[in-house]
Amino acid sequence: MEWSVAEREVQEVIRTIYFDRFRWSDWPHPSALEPFFLAPPGQEWSYLGGNDSWGMNAKGLYGTSHLPEADQVGVSLTMIGNRQLGVYLAYRKWDGRVREQYSYNGKGDLRQLGEFVESLHETPLSVGLFVPFAIAWRAVKQFMETDGEFPNSIEWVAAKDLPPGTFPLPRGA
């Protein structure tokens, strides 16, 4: 069988991370992030530079890296830490092949959806969407080990299934 050059090209998935001292393309080994989640109580997370919000992204999944960005498959995992509550997780996937956006949040105690805390960036976050650090770690690790696949190792709730008012606008917005 004859292969064209385009068919033989390695499709490059672009991975980026912004987490504490990790601010580059590609992801570190999961063991580098583990201490931020599994440290002794009160020592979890990173608030480097007054920041509590971190994230990881991948785009060009499923061999779509050669396509225009709107046609690619991309995922993101946003993580916002809180010393008392744990981690707010938001998983987003854009599938440009079918033009669909998928949005999920880590499922904490949903009875607390109407209670809010602010991130260090003054973003109001529902207390009911925080999960303990150790549980968040399972999702982060699986996200990294599966190249951004949906982490089914924890419970999630689809953003579209959450009641109105779960995502209020920040002050002054």
CSV table of C-alpha atoms in Angstrom, one decimal:
chain,number,residue,atom,x,y,z
A,1,MET,CA,0.0,0.0,0.0
A,2,GLU,CA,1.3,3.5,-0.9
A,3,TRP,CA,1.0,6.1,1.8
A,4,SER,CA,1.0,9.8,1.0
A,5,VAL,CA,3.3,12.1,3.0
A,6,ALA,CA,0.3,13.7,4.7
A,7,GLU,CA,-1.0,10.4,5.9
A,8,ARG,CA,2.4,9.4,7.3
A,9,GLU,CA,2.9,12.7,9.2
A,10,VAL,CA,2.8,12.4,13.0
A,11,GLN,CA,-0.3,14.2,14.2
A,12,GLU,CA,1.0,16.4,17.0
A,13,VAL,CA,-1.2,16.9,20.1
A,14,ILE,CA,-0.3,20.3,21.7
A,15,ARG,CA,-0.4,20.1,25.5
A,16,THR,CA,0.1,23.1,27.8
A,17,ILE,CA,0.1,23.5,31.5
A,18,TYR,CA,-0.1,26.5,33.8
A,19,PHE,CA,0.3,25.2,37.3
A,20,ASP,CA,2.7,26.6,40.0
A,21,ARG,CA,6.2,26.4,38.5
A,22,PHE,CA,5.0,24.3,35.5
A,23,ARG,CA,4.3,26.8,32.8
A,24,TRP,CA,5.2,25.3,29.4
A,25,SER,CA,4.2,23.2,26.6
A,26,ASP,CA,3.7,19.5,27.3
A,27,TRP,CA,2.8,18.1,30.7
A,28,PRO,CA,5.2,17.0,33.4
A,29,HIS,CA,5.0,13.5,34.8
A,30,PRO,CA,2.0,13.1,37.1
A,31,SER,CA,4.3,12.5,40.0
A,32,ALA,CA,5.4,16.2,39.8
A,33,LEU,CA,1.9,17.4,40.5
A,34,GLU,CA,0.9,14.7,43.1
A,35,PRO,CA,2.3,16.6,46.1
A,36,PHE,CA,0.0,19.6,45.4
A,37,PHE,CA,-3.0,17.3,46.1
A,38,LEU,CA,-1.8,14.6,48.5
A,39,ALA,CA,0.3,16.7,50.9
A,40,PRO,CA,-0.5,16.8,54.6
A,41,PRO,CA,-3.6,18.8,55.4
A,42,GLY,CA,-3.0,22.6,55.1
A,43,GLN,CA,0.0,22.1,52.7
A,44,GLU,CA,-1.9,21.1,49.6
A,45,TRP,CA,-2.2,23.2,46.5
A,46,SER,CA,-0.1,26.1,45.4
A,47,TYR,CA,-0.9,29.8,45.8
A,48,LEU,CA,2.3,30.9,44.1
A,49,GLY,CA,2.2,34.6,43.3
A,50,GLY,CA,-1.2,35.0,44.9
A,51,ASN,CA,-2.8,32.6,42.4
A,52,ASP,CA,-5.2,29.7,43.2
A,53,SER,CA,-6.2,29.0,39.6
A,54,TRP,CA,-4.4,26.6,37.4
A,55,GLY,CA,-5.1,24.6,34.2
A,56,MET,CA,-4.1,22.1,31.6
A,57,ASN,CA,-5.1,22.0,27.9
A,58,ALA,CA,-4.6,19.7,25.0
A,59,LYS,CA,-5.6,20.4,21.4
A,60,GLY,CA,-5.4,18.5,18.2
A,61,LEU,CA,-6.7,15.3,19.7
A,62,TYR,CA,-7.9,12.3,17.6
A,63,GLY,CA,-5.7,13.3,14.7
A,64,THR,CA,-7.2,16.8,14.3
A,65,SER,CA,-4.1,18.9,14.8
A,66,HIS,CA,-3.7,19.5,11.0
A,67,LEU,CA,-7.2,21.0,10.8
A,68,PRO,CA,-8.1,24.7,11.5
A,69,GLU,CA,-8.5,25.3,15.2
A,70,ALA,CA,-12.3,25.4,15.0
A,71,ASP,CA,-12.3,21.9,13.5
A,72,GLN,CA,-9.9,20.4,16.1
A,73,VAL,CA,-10.7,18.5,19.3
A,74,GLY,CA,-9.5,20.3,22.4
A,75,VAL,CA,-9.9,19.8,26.1
A,76,SER,CA,-9.2,21.8,29.2
A,77,LEU,CA,-9.1,21.1,32.9
A,78,THR,CA,-9.4,24.1,35.1
A,79,MET,CA,-8.5,23.7,38.8
A,80,ILE,CA,-9.1,26.3,41.5
A,81,GLY,CA,-7.9,25.4,45.0
A,82,ASN,CA,-9.3,26.4,48.4
A,83,ARG,CA,-7.6,25.4,51.6
A,84,GLN,CA,-10.8,24.6,53.4
A,85,LEU,CA,-12.9,23.2,50.5
A,86,GLY,CA,-10.5,21.4,48.2
A,87,VAL,CA,-10.5,21.9,44.4
A,88,TYR,CA,-13.1,23.3,42.0
A,89,LEU,CA,-12.7,21.3,38.7
A,90,ALA,CA,-14.1,22.2,35.3
A,91,TYR,CA,-13.6,19.9,32.4
A,92,ARG,CA,-14.3,21.4,28.9
A,93,LYS,CA,-14.1,19.7,25.6
A,94,TRP,CA,-14.7,21.2,22.1
A,95,ASP,CA,-15.2,18.6,19.4
A,96,GLY,CA,-14.8,20.5,16.2
A,97,ARG,CA,-15.6,17.4,14.2
A,98,VAL,CA,-19.2,17.7,15.3
A,99,ARG,CA,-19.2,21.3,16.5
A,100,GLU,CA,-20.2,20.4,20.1
A,101,GLN,CA,-19.0,21.8,23.4
A,102,TYR,CA,-19.1,19.6,26.5
A,103,SER,CA,-18.8,21.1,30.0
A,104,TYR,CA,-18.6,19.3,33.3
A,105,ASN,CA,-17.8,20.3,36.9
A,106,GLY,CA,-16.5,18.1,39.7
A,107,LYS,CA,-19.5,17.0,41.8
A,108,GLY,CA,-19.1,18.0,45.4
A,109,ASP,CA,-22.0,18.4,47.9
A,110,LEU,CA,-24.7,19.7,45.6
A,111,ARG,CA,-26.8,20.8,48.6
A,112,GLN,CA,-24.3,23.7,48.8
A,113,LEU,CA,-24.7,25.0,45.3
A,114,GLY,CA,-26.2,28.2,46.6
A,115,GLU,CA,-23.3,28.9,48.8
A,116,PHE,CA,-20.3,30.8,47.3
A,117,VAL,CA,-16.6,31.5,47.9
A,118,GLU,CA,-14.4,33.8,45.9
A,119,SER,CA,-11.2,32.7,44.2
A,120,LEU,CA,-8.2,34.9,44.7
A,121,HIS,CA,-9.3,36.5,41.4
A,122,GLU,CA,-12.7,37.4,42.9
A,123,THR,CA,-14.5,34.8,40.8
A,124,PRO,CA,-17.5,33.5,42.7
A,125,LEU,CA,-17.5,29.7,42.9
A,126,SER,CA,-20.2,27.4,44.2
A,127,VAL,CA,-19.1,25.5,47.3
A,128,GLY,CA,-21.1,22.5,46.0
A,129,LEU,CA,-18.7,22.1,43.2
A,130,PHE,CA,-15.5,21.6,45.3
A,131,VAL,CA,-14.1,18.2,45.8
A,132,PRO,CA,-11.5,17.1,48.4
A,133,PHE,CA,-7.8,17.4,47.2
A,134,ALA,CA,-7.3,13.6,47.1
A,135,ILE,CA,-10.4,13.1,44.9
A,136,ALA,CA,-9.4,15.9,42.6
A,137,TRP,CA,-6.0,14.3,42.2
A,138,ARG,CA,-7.6,11.1,40.8
A,139,ALA,CA,-9.2,13.2,38.1
A,140,VAL,CA,-6.1,15.2,37.3
A,141,LYS,CA,-3.9,12.1,37.1
A,142,GLN,CA,-6.4,10.3,34.8
A,143,PHE,CA,-6.6,13.4,32.6
A,144,MET,CA,-2.9,13.4,32.2
A,145,GLU,CA,-2.5,9.7,31.7
A,146,THR,CA,-5.2,9.5,29.1
A,147,ASP,CA,-4.2,12.5,27.1
A,148,GLY,CA,-7.2,14.6,28.2
A,149,GLU,CA,-9.9,12.0,28.1
A,150,PHE,CA,-12.9,12.6,30.4
A,151,PRO,CA,-11.7,11.5,33.9
A,152,ASN,CA,-14.4,9.0,34.9
A,153,SER,CA,-12.5,8.3,38.2
A,154,ILE,CA,-14.6,10.9,40.0
A,155,GLU,CA,-18.2,12.1,39.9
A,156,TRP,CA,-19.1,15.0,37.6
A,157,VAL,CA,-22.1,17.0,36.9
A,158,ALA,CA,-22.9,18.5,33.4
A,159,ALA,CA,-22.9,22.3,33.6
A,160,LYS,CA,-26.1,22.3,31.6
A,161,ASP,CA,-27.8,20.3,34.4
A,162,LEU,CA,-27.0,22.8,37.1
A,163,PRO,CA,-29.6,25.3,38.3
A,164,PRO,CA,-29.6,28.9,37.3
A,165,GLY,CA,-27.4,31.1,39.5
A,166,THR,CA,-24.7,28.4,39.9
A,167,PHE,CA,-22.3,30.5,37.9
A,168,PRO,CA,-22.8,34.1,39.0
A,169,LEU,CA,-20.8,36.9,37.3
A,170,PRO,CA,-17.8,38.3,39.3
A,171,ARG,CA,-18.3,41.6,41.0
A,172,GLY,CA,-18.0,44.5,38.6
A,173,ALA,CA,-18.6,42.4,35.5
